[in-house]
Tab-separated table of N, CA and C in Angstrom:
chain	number	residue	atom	x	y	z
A	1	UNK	N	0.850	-1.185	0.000
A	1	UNK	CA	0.000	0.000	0.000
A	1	UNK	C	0.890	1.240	0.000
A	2	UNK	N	0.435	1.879	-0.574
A	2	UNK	CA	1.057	3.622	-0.709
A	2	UNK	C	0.485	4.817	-0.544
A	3	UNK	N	0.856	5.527	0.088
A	3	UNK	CA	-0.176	7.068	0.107
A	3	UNK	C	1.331	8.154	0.726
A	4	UNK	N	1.709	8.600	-0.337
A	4	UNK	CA	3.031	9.592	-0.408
A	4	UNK	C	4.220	8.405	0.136
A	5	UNK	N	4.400	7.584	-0.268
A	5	UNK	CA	5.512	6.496	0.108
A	5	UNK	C	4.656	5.311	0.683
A	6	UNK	N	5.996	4.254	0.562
A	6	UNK	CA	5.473	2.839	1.614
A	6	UNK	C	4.680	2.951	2.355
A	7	UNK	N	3.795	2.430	2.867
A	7	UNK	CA	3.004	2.607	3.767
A	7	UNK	C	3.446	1.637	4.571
A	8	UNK	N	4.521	1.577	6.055
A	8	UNK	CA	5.159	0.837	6.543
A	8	UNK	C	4.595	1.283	8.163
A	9	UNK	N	4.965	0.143	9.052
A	9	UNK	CA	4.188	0.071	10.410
A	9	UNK	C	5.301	0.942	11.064
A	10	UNK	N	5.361	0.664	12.864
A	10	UNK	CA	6.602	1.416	13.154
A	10	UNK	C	7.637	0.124	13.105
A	11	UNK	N	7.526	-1.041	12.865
A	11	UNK	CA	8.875	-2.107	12.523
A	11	UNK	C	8.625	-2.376	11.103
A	12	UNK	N	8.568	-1.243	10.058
A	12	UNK	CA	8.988	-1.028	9.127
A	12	UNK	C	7.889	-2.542	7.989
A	13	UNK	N	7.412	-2.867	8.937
A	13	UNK	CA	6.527	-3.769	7.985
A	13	UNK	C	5.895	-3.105	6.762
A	14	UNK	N	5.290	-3.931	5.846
A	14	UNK	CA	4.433	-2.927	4.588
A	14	UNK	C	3.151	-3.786	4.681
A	15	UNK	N	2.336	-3.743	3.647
A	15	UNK	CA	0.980	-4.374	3.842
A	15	UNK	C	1.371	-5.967	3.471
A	16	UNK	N	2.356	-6.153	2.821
A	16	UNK	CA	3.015	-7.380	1.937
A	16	UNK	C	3.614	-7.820	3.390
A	17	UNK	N	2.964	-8.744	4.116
A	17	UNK	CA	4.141	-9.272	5.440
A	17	UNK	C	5.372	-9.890	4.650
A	18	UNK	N	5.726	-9.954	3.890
A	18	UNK	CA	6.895	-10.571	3.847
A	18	UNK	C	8.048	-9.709	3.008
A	19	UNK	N	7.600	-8.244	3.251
A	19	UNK	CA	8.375	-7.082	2.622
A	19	UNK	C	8.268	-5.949	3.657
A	20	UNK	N	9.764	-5.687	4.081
A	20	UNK	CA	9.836	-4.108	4.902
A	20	UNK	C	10.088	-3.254	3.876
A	21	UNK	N	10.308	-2.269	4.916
A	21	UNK	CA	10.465	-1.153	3.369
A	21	UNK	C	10.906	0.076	4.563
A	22	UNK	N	12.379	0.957	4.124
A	22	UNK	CA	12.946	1.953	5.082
A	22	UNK	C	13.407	2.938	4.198
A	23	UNK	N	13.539	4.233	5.097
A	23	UNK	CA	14.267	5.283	4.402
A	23	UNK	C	13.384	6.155	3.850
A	24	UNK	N	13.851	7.234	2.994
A	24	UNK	CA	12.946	8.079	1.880
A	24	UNK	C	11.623	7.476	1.414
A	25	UNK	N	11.682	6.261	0.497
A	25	UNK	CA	10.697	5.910	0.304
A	25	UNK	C	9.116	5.598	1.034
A	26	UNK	N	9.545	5.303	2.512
A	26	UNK	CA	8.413	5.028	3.258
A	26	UNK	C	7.400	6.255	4.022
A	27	UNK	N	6.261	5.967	4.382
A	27	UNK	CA	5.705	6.562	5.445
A	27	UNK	C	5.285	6.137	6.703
A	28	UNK	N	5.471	6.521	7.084
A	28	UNK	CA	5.612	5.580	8.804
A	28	UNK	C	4.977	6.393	9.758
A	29	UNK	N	4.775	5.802	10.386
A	29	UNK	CA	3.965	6.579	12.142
A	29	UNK	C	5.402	6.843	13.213
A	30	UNK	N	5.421	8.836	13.042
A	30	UNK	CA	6.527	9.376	13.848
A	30	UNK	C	5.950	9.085	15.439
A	31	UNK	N	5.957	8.552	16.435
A	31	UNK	CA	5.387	9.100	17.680
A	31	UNK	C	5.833	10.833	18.398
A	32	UNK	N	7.239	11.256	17.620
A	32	UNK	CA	7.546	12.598	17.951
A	32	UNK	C	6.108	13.765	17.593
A	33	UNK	N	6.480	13.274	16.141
A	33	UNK	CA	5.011	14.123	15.623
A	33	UNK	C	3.212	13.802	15.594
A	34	UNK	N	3.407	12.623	16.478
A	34	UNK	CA	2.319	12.369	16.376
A	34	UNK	C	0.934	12.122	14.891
A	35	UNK	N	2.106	11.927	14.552
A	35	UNK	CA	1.303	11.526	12.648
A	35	UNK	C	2.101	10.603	12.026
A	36	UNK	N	1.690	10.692	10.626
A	36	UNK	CA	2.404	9.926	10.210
A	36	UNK	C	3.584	10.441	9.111
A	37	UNK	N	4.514	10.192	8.628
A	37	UNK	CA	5.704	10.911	8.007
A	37	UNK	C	6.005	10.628	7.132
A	38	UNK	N	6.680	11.382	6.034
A	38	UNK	CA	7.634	10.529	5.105
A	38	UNK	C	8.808	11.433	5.454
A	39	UNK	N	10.194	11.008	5.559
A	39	UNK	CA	10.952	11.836	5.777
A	39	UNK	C	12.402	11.247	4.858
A	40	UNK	N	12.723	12.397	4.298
A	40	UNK	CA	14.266	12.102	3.337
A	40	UNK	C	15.565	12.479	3.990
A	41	UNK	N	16.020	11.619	4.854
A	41	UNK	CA	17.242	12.010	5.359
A	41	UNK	C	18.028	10.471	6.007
A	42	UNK	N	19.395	10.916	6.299
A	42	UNK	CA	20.048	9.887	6.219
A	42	UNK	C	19.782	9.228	7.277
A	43	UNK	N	19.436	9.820	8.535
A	43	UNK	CA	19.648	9.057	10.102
A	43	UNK	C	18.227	8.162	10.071
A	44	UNK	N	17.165	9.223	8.983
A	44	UNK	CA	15.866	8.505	9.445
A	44	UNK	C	16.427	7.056	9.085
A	45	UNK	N	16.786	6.402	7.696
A	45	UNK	CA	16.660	5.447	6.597
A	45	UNK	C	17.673	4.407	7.611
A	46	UNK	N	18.935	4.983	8.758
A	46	UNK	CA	19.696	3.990	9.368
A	46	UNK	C	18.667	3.491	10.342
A	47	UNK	N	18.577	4.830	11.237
A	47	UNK	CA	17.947	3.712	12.380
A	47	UNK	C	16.096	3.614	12.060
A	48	UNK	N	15.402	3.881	11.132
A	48	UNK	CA	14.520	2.237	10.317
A	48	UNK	C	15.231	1.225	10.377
A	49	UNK	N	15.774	1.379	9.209
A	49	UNK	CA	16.796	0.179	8.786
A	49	UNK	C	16.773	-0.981	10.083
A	50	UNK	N	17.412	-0.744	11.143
A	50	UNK	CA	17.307	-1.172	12.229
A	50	UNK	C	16.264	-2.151	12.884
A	51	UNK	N	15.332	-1.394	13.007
A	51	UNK	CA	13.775	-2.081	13.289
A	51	UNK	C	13.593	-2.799	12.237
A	52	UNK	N	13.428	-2.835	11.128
A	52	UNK	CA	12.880	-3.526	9.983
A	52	UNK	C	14.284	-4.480	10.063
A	53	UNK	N	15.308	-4.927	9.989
A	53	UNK	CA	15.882	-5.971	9.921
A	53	UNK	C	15.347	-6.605	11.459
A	54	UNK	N	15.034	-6.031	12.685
A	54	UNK	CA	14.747	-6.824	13.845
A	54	UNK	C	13.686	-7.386	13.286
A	55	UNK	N	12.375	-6.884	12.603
A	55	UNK	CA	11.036	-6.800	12.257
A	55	UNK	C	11.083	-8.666	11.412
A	56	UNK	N	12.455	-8.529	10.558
A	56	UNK	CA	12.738	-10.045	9.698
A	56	UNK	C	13.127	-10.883	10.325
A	57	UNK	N	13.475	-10.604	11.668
A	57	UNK	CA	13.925	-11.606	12.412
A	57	UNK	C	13.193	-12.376	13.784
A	58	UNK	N	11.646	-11.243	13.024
A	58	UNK	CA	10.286	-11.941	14.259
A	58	UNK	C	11.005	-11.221	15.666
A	59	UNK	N	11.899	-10.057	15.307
A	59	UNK	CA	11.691	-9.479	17.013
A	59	UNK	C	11.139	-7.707	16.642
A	60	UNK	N	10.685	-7.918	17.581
A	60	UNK	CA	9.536	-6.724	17.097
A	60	UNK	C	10.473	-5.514	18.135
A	61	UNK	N	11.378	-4.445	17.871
A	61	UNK	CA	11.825	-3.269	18.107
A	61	UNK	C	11.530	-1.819	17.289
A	62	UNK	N	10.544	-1.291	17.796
A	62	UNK	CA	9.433	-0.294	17.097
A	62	UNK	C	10.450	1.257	16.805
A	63	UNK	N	10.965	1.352	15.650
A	63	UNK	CA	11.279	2.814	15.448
A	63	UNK	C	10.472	3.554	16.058
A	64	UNK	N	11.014	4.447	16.843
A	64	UNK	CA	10.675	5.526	17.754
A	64	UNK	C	11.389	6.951	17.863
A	65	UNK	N	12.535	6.812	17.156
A	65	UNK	CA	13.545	8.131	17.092
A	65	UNK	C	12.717	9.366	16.866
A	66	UNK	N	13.475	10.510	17.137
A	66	UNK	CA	13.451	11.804	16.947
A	66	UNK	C	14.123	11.992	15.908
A	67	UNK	N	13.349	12.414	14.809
A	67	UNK	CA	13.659	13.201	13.958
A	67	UNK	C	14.646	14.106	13.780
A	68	UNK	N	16.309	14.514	13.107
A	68	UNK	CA	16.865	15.218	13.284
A	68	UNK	C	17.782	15.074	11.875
A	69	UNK	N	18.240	16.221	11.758
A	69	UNK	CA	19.098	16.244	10.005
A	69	UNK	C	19.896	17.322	10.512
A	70	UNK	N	20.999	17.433	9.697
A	70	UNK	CA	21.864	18.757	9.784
A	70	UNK	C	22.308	19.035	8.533
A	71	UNK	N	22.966	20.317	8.151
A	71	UNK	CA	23.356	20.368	7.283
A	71	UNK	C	24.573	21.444	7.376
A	72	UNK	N	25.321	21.349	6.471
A	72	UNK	CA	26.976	22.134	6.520
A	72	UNK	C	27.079	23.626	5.654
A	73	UNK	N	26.895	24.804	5.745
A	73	UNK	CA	26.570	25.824	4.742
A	73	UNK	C	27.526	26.731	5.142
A	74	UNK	N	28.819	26.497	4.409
A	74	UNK	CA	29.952	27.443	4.603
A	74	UNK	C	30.703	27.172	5.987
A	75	UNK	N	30.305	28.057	6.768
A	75	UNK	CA	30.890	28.268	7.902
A	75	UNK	C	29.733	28.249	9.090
A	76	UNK	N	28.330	27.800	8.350
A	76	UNK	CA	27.132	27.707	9.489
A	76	UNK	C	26.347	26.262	9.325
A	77	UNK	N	27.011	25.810	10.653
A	77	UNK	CA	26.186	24.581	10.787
A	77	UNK	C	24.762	24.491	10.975
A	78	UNK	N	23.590	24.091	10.390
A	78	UNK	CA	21.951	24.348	10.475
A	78	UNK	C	22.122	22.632	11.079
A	79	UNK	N	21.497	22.465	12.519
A	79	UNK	CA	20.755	21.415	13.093
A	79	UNK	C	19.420	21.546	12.895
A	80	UNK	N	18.253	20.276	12.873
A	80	UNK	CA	17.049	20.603	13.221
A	80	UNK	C	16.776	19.243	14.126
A	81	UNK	N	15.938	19.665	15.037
A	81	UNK	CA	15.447	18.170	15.674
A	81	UNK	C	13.744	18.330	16.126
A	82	UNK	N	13.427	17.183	15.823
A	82	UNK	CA	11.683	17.402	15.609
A	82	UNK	C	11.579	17.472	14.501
A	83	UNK	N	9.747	17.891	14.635
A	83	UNK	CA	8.787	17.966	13.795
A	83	UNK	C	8.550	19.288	13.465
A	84	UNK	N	8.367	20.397	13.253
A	84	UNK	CA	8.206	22.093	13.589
A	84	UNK	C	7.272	22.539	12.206
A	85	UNK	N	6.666	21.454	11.535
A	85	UNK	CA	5.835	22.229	10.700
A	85	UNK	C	4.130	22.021	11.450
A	86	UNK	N	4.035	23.455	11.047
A	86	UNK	CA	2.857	23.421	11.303
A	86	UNK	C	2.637	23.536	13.593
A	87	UNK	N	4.054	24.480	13.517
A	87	UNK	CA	4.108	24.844	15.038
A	87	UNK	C	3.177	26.013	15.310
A	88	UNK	N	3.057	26.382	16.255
A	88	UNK	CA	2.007	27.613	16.895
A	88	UNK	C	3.055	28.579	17.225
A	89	UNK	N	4.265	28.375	17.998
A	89	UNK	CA	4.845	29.510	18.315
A	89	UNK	C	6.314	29.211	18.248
A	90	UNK	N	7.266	30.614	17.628
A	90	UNK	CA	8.841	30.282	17.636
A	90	UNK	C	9.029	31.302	18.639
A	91	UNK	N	9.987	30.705	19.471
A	91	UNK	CA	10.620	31.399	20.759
A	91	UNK	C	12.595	31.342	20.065
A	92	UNK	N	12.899	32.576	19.913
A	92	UNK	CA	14.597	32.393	19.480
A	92	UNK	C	15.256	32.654	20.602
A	93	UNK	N	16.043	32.062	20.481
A	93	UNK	CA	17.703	31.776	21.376
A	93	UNK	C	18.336	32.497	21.562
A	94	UNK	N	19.560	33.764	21.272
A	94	UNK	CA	20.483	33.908	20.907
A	94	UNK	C	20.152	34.881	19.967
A	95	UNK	N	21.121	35.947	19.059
A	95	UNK	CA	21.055	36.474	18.883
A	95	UNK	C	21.526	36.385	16.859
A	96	UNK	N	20.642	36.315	16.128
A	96	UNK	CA	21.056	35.792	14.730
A	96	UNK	C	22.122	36.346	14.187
A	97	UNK	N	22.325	37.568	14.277
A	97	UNK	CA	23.507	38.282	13.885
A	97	UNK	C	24.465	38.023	14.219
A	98	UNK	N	24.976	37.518	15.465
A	98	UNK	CA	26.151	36.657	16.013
A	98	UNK	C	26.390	35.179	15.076
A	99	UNK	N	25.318	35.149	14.253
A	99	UNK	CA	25.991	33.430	13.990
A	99	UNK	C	25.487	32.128	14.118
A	100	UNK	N	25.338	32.897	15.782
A	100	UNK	CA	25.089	31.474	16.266
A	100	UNK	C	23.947	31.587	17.316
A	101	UNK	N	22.418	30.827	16.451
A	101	UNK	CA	21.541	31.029	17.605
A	101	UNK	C	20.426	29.878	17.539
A	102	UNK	N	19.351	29.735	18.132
A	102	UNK	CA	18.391	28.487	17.893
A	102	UNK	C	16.713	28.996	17.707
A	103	UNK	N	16.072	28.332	17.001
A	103	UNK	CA	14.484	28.545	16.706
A	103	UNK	C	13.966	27.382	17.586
A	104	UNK	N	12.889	27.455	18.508
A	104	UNK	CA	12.430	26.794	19.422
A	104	UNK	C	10.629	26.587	19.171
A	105	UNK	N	10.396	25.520	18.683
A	105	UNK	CA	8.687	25.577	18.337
A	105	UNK	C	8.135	24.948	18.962
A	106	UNK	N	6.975	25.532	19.469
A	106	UNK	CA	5.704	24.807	20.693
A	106	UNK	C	4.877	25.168	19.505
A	107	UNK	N	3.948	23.458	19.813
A	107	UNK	CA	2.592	23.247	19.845
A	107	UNK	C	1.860	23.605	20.419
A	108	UNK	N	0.843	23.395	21.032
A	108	UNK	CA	0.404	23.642	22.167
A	108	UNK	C	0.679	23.691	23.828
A	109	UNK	N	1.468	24.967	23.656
A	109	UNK	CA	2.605	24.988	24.570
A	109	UNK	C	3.873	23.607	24.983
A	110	UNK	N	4.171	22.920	24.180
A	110	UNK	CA	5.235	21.667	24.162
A	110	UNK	C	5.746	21.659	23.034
A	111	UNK	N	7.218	22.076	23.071
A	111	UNK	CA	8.214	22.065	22.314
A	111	UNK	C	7.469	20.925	21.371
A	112	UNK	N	8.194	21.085	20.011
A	112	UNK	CA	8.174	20.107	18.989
A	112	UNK	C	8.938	19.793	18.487
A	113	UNK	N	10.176	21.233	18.550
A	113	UNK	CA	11.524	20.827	17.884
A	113	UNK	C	12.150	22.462	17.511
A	114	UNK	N	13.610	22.246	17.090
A	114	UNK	CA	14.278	23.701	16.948
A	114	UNK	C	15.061	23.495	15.663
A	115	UNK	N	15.728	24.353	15.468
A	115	UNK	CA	16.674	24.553	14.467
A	115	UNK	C	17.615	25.721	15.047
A	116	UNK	N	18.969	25.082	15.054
A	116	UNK	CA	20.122	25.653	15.699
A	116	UNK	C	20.962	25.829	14.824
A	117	UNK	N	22.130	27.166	14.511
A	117	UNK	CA	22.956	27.286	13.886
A	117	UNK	C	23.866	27.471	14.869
A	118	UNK	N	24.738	26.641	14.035
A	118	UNK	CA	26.372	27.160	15.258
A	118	UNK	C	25.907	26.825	17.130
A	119	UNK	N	24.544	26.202	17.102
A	119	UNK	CA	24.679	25.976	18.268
A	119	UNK	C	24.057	24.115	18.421
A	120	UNK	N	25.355	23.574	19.035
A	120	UNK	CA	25.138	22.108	18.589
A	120	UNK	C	25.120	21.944	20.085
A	121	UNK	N	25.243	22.951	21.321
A	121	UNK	CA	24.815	22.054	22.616
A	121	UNK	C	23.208	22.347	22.432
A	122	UNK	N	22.475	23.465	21.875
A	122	UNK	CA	21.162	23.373	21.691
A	122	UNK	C	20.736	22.105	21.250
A	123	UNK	N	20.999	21.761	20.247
A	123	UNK	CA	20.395	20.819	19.492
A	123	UNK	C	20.751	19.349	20.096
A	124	UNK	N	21.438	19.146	20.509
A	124	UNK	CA	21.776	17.971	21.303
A	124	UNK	C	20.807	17.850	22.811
A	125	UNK	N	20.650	18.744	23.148
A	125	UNK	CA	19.497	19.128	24.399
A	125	UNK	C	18.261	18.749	24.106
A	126	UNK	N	18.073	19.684	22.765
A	126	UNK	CA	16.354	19.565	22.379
A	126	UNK	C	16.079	18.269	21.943
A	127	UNK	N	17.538	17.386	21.257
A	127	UNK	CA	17.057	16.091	20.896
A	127	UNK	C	16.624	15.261	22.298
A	128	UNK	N	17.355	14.881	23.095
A	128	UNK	CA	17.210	14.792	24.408
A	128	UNK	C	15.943	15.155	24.727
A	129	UNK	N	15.266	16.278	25.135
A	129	UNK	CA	14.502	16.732	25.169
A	129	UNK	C	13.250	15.847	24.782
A	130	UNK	N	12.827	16.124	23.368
A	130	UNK	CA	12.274	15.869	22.908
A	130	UNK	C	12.262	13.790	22.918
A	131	UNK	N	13.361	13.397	22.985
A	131	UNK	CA	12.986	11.714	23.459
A	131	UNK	C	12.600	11.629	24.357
A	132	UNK	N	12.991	12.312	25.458
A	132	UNK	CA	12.461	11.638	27.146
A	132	UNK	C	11.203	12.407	27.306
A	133	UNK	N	10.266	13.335	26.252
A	133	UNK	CA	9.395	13.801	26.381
A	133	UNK	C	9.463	14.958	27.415
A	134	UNK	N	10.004	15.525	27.398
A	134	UNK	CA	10.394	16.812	28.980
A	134	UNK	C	9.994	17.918	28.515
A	135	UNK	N	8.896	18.380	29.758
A	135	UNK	CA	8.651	19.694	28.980
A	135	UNK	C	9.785	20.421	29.217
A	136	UNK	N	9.527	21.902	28.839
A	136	UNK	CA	10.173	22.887	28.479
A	136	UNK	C	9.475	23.927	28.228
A	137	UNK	N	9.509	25.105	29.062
A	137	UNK	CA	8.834	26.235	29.019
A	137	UNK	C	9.238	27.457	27.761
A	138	UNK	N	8.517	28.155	26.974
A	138	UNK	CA	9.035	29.192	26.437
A	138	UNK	C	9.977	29.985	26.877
A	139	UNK	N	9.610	30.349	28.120
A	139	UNK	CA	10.681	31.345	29.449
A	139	UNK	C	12.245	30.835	29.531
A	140	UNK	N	12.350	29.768	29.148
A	140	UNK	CA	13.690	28.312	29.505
A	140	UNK	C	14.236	28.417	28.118
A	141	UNK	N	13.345	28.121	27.054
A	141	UNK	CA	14.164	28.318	25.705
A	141	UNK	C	14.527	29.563	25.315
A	142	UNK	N	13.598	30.635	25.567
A	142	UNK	CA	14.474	32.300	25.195
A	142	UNK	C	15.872	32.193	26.052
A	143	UNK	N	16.053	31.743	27.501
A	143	UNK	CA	16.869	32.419	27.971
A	143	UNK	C	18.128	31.666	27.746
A	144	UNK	N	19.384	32.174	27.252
A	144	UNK	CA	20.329	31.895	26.467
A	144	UNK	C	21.303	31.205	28.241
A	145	UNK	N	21.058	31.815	29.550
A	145	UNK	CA	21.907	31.624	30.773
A	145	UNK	C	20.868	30.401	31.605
A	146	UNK	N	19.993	30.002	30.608
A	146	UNK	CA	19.092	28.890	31.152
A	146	UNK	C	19.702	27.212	30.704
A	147	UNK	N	20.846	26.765	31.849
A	147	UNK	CA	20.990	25.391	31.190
A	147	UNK	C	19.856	24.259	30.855
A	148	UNK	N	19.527	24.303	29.528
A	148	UNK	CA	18.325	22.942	28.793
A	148	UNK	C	19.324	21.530	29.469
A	149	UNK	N	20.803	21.620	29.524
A	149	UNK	CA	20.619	19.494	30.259
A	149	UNK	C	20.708	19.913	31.362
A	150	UNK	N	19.994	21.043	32.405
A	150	UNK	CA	19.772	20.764	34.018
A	150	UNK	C	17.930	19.786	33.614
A	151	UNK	N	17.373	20.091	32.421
A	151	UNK	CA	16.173	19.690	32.366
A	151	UNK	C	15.945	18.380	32.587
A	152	UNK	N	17.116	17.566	32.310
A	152	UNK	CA	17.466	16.367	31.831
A	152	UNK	C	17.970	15.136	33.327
A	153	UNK	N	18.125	16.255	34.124
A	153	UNK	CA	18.660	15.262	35.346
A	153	UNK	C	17.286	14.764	36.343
């Protein structure tokens, strides 16, 4: 079955039990975003990959990751982690003109995900974050002297 890619379970099954299917091509159920996804990037397609070979081996380990890509542009590293389309509110970090700062998006008041330049302890936080499910206040992500891994202990 297909509807914008594979139509694959979260252990990468397809409607064909005896065919997984990972990576770009599929759509799958994110639990980050609470829908369902197709996503083109490299980390998604490894750790699928993962589940769907457990999935052939009759052990059932359910892709669950957070969503996250980066990319290299000159001299500015762009992180993203989450889901952030279709957010309600961006709270920024830092100061853009410096370089180096982060975009912070709530849903209904609960983070969904950011996009960090030049700032990779942000994005390593929010991934964090965003797996162990922790909230996080707007007030906490503006403030740049607010440590995000005290959130974490």
């Amino acid at each position: 079955a297909c509807d914008n890619g594979i139509i694959v379970d979260e252990f990468g099954r397809t409607s064909d039990p005896a065919i997984v299917a990972v990576g770009d091509c599929t759509n799958h159920p994110c639990k980050a975003a609470g829908r369902r996804l197709r996503l083109e990037s490299v980390q998604n397609a490894i750790d699928q990959a993962k589940s769907a070979a457990m999935a052939l081996l009759d052990i059932e380990q359910a892709y669950e990751a957070v969503p996250w890509f980066w990319s290299d542009q000159y001299e500015a590293k762009l992180q993203i982690a989450g889901v952030n389309d279709g957010a309600e509110e961006e709270i920024l970090r830092g100061d853009p003109s410096s370089g180096s700062f982060s975009v912070f998006y709530f849903t209904g008041g609960r983070l969904c995900g950011a996009d960090s330049v030049n700032k990779p302890a942000d994005h390593m936080a929010v991934r964090r974050l965003l797996t162990k499910n922790v909230a996080i206040t707007q007030a906490q992500a503006q403030d740049e002297e607010f440590n995000l891994k005290s959130l974490l202990q």
